PDB file of C-alpha atoms in Angstrom:
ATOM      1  CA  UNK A  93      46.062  70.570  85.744  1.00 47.00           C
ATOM      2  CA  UNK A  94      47.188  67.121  85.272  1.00 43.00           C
ATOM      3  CA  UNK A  95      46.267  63.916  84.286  1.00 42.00           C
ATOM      4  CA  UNK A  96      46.850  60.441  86.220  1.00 48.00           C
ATOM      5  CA  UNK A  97      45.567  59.837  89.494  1.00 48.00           C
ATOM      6  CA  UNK A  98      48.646  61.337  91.250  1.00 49.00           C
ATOM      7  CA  UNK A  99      49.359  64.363  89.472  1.00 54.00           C
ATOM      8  CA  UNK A 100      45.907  65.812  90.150  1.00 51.00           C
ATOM      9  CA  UNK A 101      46.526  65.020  93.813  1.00 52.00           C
ATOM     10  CA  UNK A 102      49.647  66.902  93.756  1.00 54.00           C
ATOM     11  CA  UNK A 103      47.379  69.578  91.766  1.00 59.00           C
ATOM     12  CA  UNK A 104      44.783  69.626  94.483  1.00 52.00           C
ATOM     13  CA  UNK A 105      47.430  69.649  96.931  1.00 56.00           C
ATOM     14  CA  UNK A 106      49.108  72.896  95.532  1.00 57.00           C
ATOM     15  CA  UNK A 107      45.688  75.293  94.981  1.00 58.00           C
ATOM     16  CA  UNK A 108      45.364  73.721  98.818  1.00 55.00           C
ATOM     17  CA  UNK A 109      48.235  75.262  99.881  1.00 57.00           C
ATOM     18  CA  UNK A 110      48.271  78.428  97.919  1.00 57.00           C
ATOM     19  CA  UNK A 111      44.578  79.349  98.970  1.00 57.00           C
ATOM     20  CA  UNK A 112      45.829  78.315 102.571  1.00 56.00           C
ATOM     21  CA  UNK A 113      48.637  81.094 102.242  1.00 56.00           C
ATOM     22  CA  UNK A 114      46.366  83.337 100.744  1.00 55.00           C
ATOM     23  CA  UNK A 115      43.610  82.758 103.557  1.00 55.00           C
ATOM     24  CA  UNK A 116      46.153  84.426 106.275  1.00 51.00           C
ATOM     25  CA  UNK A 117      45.229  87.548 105.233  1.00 50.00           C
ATOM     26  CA  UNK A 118      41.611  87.769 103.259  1.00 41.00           C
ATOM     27  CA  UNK A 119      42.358  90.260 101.055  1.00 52.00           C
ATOM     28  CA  UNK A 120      44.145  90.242  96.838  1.00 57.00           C
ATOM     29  CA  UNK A 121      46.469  92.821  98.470  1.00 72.00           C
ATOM     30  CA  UNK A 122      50.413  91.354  97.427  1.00 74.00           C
ATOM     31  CA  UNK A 123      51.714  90.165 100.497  1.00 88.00           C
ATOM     32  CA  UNK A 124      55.916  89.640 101.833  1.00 94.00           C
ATOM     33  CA  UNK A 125      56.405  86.108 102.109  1.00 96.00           C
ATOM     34  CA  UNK A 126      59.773  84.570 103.618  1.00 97.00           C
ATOM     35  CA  UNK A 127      60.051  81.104 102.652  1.00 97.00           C
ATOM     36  CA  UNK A 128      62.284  78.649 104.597  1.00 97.00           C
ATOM     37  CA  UNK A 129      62.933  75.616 102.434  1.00 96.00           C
ATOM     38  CA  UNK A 130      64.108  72.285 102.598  1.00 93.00           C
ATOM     39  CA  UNK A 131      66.932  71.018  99.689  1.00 91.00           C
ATOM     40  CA  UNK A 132      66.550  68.102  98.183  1.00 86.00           C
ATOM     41  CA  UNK A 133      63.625  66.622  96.428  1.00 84.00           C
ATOM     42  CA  UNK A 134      61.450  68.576  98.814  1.00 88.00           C
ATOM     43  CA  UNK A 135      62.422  71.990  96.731  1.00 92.00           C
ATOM     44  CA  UNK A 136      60.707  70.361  93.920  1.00 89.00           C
ATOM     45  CA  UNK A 137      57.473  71.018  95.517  1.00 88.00           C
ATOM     46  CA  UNK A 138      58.179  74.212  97.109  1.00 93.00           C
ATOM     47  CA  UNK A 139      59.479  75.579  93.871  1.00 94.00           C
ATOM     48  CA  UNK A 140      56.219  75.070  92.385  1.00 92.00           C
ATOM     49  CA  UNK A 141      54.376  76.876  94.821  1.00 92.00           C
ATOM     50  CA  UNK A 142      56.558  79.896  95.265  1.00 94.00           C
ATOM     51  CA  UNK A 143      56.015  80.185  91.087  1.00 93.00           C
ATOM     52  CA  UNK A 144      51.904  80.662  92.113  1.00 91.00           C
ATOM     53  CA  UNK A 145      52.436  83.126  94.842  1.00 92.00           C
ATOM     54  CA  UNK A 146      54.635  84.986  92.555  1.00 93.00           C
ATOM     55  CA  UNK A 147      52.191  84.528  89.095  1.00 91.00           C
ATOM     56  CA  UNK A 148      49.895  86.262  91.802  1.00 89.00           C
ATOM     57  CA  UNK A 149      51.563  89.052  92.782  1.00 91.00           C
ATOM     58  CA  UNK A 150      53.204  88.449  96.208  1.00 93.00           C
ATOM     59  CA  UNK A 151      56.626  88.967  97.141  1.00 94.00           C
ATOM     60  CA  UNK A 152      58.674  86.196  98.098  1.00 96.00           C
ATOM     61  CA  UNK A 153      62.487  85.881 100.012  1.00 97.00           C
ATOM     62  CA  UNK A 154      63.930  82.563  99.767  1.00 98.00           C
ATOM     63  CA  UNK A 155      66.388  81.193 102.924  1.00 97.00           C
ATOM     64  CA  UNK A 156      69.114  79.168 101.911  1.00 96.00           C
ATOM     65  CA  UNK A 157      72.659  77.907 103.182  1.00 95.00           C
ATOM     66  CA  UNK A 158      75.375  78.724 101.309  1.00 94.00           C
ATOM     67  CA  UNK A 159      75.809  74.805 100.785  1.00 92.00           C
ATOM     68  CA  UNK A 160      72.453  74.470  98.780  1.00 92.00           C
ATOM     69  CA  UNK A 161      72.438  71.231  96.485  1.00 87.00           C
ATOM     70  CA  UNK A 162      68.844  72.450  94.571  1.00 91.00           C
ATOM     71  CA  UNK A 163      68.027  75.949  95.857  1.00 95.00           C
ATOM     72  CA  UNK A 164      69.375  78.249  93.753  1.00 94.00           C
ATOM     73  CA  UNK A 165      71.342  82.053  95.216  1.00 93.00           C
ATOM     74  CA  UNK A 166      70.033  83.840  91.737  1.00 93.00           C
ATOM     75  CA  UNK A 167      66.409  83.794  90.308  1.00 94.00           C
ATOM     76  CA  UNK A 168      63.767  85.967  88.644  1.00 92.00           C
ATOM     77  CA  UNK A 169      61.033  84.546  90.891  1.00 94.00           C
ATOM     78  CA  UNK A 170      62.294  85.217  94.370  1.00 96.00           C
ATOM     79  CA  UNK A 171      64.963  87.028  96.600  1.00 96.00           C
ATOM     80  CA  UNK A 172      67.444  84.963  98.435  1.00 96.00           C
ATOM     81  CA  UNK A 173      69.107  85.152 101.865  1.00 96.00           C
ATOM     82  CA  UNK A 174      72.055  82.880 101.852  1.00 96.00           C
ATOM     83  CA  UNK A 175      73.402  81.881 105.460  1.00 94.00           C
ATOM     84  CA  UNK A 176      76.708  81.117 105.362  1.00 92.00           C
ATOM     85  CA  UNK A 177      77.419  77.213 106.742  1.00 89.00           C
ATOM     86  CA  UNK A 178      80.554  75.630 106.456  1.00 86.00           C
ATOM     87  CA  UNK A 179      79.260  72.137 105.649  1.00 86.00           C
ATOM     88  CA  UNK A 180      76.705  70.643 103.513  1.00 88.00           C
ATOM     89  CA  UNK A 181      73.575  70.336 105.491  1.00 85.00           C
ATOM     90  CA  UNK A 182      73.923  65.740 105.872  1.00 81.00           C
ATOM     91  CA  UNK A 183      71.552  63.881 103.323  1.00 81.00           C
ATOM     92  CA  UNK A 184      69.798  67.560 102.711  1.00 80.00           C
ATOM     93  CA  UNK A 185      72.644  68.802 100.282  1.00 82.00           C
ATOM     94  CA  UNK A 186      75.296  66.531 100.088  1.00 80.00           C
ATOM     95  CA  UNK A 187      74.548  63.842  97.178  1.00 81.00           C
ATOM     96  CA  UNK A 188      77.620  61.427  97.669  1.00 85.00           C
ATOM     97  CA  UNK A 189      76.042  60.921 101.085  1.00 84.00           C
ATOM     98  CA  UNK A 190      72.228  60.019  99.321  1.00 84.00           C
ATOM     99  CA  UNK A 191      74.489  57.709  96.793  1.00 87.00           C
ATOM    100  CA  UNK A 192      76.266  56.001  99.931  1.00 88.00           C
ATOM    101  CA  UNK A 193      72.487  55.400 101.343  1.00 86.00           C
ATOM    102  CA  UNK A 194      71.267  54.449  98.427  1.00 86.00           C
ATOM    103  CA  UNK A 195      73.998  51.727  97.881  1.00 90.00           C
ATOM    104  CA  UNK A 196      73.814  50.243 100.930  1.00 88.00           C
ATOM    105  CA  UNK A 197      70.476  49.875 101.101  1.00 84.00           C
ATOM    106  CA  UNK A 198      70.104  47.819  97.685  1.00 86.00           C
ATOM    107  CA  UNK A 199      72.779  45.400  99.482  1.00 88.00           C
ATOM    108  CA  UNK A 200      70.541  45.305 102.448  1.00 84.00           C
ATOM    109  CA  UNK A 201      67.491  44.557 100.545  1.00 80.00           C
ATOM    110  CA  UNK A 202      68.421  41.837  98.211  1.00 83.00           C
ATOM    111  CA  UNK A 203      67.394  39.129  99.968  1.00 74.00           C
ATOM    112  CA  UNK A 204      64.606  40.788 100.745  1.00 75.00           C
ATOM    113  CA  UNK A 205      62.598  42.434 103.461  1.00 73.00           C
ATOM    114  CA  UNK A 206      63.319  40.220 106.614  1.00 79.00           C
ATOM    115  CA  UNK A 207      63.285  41.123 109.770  1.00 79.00           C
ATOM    116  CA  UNK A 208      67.147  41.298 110.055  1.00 83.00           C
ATOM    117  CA  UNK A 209      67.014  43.863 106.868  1.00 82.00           C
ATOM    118  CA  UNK A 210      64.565  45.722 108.628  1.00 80.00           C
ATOM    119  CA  UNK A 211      66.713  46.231 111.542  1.00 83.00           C
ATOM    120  CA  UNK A 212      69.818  47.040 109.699  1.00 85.00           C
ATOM    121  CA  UNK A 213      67.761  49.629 107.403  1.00 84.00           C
ATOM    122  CA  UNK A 214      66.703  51.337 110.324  1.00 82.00           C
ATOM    123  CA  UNK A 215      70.287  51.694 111.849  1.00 86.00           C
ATOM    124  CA  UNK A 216      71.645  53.318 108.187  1.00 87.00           C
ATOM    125  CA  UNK A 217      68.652  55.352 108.562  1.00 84.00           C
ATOM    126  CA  UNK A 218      69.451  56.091 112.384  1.00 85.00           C
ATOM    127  CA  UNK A 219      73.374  56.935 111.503  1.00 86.00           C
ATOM    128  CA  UNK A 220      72.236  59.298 108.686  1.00 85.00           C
ATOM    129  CA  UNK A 221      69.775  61.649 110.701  1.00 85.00           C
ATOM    130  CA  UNK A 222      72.157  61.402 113.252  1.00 85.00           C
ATOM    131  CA  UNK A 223      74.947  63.014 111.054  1.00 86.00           C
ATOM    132  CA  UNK A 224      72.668  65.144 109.759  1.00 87.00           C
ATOM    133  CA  UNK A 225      70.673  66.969 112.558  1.00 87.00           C
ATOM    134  CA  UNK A 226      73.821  67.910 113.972  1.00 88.00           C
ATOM    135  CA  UNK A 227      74.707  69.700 110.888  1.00 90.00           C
ATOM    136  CA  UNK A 228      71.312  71.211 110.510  1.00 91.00           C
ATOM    137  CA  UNK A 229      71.021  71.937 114.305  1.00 93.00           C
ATOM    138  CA  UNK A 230      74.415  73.947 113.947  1.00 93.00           C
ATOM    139  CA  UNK A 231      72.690  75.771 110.497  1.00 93.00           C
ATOM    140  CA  UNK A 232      70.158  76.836 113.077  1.00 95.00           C
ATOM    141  CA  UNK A 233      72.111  78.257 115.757  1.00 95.00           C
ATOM    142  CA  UNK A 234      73.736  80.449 113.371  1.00 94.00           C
ATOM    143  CA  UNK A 235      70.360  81.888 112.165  1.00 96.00           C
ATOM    144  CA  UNK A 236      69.344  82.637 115.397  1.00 96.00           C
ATOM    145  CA  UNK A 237      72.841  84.095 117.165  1.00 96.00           C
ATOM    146  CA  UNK A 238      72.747  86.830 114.531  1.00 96.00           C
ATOM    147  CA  UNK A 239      71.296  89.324 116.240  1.00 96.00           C
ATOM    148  CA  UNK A 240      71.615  92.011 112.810  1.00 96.00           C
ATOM    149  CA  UNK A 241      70.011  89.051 110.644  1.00 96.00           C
ATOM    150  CA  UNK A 242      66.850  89.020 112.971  1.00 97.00           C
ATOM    151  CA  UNK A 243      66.534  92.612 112.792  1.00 97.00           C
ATOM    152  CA  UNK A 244      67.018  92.582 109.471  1.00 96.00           C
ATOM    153  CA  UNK A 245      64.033  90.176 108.733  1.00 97.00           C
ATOM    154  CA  UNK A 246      61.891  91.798 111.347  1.00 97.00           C
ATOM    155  CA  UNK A 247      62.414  95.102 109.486  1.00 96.00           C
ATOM    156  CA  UNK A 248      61.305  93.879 105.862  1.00 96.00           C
ATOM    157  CA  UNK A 249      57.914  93.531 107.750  1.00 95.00           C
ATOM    158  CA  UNK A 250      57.176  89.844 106.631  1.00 96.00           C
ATOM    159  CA  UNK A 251      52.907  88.979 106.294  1.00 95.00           C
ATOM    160  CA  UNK A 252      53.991  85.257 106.276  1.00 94.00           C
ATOM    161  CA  UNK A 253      56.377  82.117 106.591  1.00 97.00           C
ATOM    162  CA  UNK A 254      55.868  79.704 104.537  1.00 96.00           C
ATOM    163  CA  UNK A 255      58.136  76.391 105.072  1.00 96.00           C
ATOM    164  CA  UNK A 256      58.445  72.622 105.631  1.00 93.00           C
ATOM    165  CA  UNK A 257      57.685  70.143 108.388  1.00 90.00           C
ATOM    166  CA  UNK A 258      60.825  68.493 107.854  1.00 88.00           C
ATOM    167  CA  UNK A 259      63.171  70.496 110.217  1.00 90.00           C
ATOM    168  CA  UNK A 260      62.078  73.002 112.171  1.00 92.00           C
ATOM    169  CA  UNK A 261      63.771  76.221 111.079  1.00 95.00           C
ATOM    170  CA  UNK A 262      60.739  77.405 109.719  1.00 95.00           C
ATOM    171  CA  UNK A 263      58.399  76.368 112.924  1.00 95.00           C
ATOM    172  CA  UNK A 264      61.045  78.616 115.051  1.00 96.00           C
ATOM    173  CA  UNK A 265      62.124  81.425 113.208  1.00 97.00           C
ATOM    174  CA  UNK A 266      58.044  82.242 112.542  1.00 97.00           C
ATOM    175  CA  UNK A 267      57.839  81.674 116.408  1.00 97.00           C
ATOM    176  CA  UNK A 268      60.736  84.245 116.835  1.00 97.00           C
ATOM    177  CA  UNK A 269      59.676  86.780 113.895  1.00 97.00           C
ATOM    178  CA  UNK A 270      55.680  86.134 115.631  1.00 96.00           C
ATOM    179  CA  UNK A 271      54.747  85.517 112.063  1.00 96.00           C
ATOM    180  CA  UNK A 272      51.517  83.091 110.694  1.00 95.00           C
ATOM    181  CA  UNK A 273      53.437  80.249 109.057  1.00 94.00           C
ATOM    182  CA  UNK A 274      51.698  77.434 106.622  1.00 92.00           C
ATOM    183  CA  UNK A 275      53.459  73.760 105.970  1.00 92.00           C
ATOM    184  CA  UNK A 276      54.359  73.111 102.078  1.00 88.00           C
ATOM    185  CA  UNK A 277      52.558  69.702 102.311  1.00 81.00           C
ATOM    186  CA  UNK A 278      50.816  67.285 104.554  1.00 71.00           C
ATOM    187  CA  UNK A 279      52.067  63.852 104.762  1.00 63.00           C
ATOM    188  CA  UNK A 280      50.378  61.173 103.104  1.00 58.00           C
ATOM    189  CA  UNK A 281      49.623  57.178 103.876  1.00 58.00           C
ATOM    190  CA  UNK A 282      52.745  55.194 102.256  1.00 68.00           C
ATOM    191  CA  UNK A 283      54.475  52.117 103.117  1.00 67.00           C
ATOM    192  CA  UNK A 284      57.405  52.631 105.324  1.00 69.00           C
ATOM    193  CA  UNK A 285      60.607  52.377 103.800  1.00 62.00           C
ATOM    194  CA  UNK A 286      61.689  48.635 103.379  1.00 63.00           C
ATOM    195  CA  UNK A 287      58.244  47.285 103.445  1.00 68.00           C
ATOM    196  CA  UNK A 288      58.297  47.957  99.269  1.00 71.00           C
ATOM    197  CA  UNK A 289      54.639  48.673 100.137  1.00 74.00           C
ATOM    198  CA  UNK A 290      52.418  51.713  98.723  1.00 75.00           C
ATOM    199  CA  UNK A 291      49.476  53.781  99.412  1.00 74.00           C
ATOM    200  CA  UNK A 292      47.352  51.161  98.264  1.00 81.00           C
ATOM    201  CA  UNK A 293      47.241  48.337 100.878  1.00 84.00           C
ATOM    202  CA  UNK A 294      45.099  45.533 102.255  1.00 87.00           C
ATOM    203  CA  UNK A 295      44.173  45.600 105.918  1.00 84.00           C
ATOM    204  CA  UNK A 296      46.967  43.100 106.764  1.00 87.00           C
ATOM    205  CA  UNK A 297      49.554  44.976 104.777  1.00 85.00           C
ATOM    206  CA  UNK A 298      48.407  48.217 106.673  1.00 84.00           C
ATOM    207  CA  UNK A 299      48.434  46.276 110.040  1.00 85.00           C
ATOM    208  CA  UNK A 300      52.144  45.250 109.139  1.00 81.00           C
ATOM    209  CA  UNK A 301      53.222  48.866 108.015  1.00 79.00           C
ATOM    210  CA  UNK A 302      52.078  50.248 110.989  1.00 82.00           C
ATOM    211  CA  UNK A 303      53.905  47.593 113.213  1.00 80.00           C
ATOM    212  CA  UNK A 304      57.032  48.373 110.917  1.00 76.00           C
ATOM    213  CA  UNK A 305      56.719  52.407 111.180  1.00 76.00           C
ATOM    214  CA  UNK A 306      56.117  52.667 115.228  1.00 77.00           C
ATOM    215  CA  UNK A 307      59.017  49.945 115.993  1.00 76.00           C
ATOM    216  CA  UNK A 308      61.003  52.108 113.830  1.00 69.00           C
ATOM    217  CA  UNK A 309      60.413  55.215 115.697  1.00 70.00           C
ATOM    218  CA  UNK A 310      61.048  53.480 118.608  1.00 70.00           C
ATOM    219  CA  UNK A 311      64.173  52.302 117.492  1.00 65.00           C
ATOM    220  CA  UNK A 312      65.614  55.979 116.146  1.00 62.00           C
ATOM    221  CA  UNK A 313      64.901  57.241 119.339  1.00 60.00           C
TER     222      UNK A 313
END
């Protein structure tokens, strides 16, 4: 599809995915597929995959907020359902809160990755997931208090949810709508953020990332 070492993984990953969705039901039959995305840079990704499903045949319905940074109301490839939120969804859809982030963490890595950086990293981190679960987790609540939107989506007669691991709209509404459901993507082996470390690494290097990622989630919980 590609060339370079990472775009044919990302070209692997995708016929992974889209012969995953199309495994749910083994047949060429087109299929209804709700998709519950995440904005961002994770639409990138989705985007690509909801062109394949559609080159194939398949019918696809796109949730979004009303907020949506990326995820467009209007497009030849898919039908949207816009819920209506009165914020932007935190660091999902609002981009002068990813410039804030971004800011301060260049001034907390400049003198490089010390412990001390580390620590105050992980508290900018903590402050923005804080801000923006809540949003999110209010996003959610008014999916699943509207009683006519349920029926609504139970009456379409979905074969599928297809979503992302990042929040877990998808993981519940499937749950709720008792519909299969496939992830977008599988996470891969990176360096955590402010080790400046990548998927490449040395045993010690791994030993450290893996120190650095499980005191992290320690210290976000």
């Amino acid at each position: 599809c590609y060339s370079g070492t990472m775009a044919m993984e990302k070209c692997l990953l995708k016929c992974i995915v889209v012969a995953m969705v199309l495994g749910v039901h083994m047949t060429t039959k087109a299929r209804k597929i709700l998709v519950v995305p995440v904005d961002g840079s994770h639409w990138i990704n989705m985007k690509v995959l909801i062109e394949e499903l559609v080159a194939r045949g398949h019918q696809v319905m796109v949730l979004r907020s009303s907020t949506s940074w990326y995820i467009e109301e209007m497009s030849q490839m898919y039908r949207s359902l816009t819920i209506h939120s009165e914020k932007k969804l935190g660091m999902l859809e609002n981009h002068e809160v990813v410039s804030r982030f971004v800011v301060r963490s260049l001034e907390i890595r400049k003198d490089g990755s010390t412990p001390l950086a580390f620590l105050q990293l992980i508290q900018e981190i903590r402050n923005l997931l804080t801000d923006t679960h809540s949003e999110v987790q209010t996003f959610i609540s008014r999916i699943f208090e509207d009683l006519a939107l349920l029926t609504h989506l139970e009456k379409i007669g979905f074969d599928l949810l297809l979503t992302d691991p990042f929040l877990p709209t998808g993981l519940m509404l499937a749950h709720r709508l008792k519909l299969p459901m496939v992830y977008n993507v599988r996470w891969f082996t990176v360096g955590t953020v402010s080790t400046s470390l990548t998927d490449r690494m040395s045993y010690r290097q791994r030993l450290r990332n893996a120190i650095q990622y499980f005191t992290g989630i320690l210290l976000l919980c």
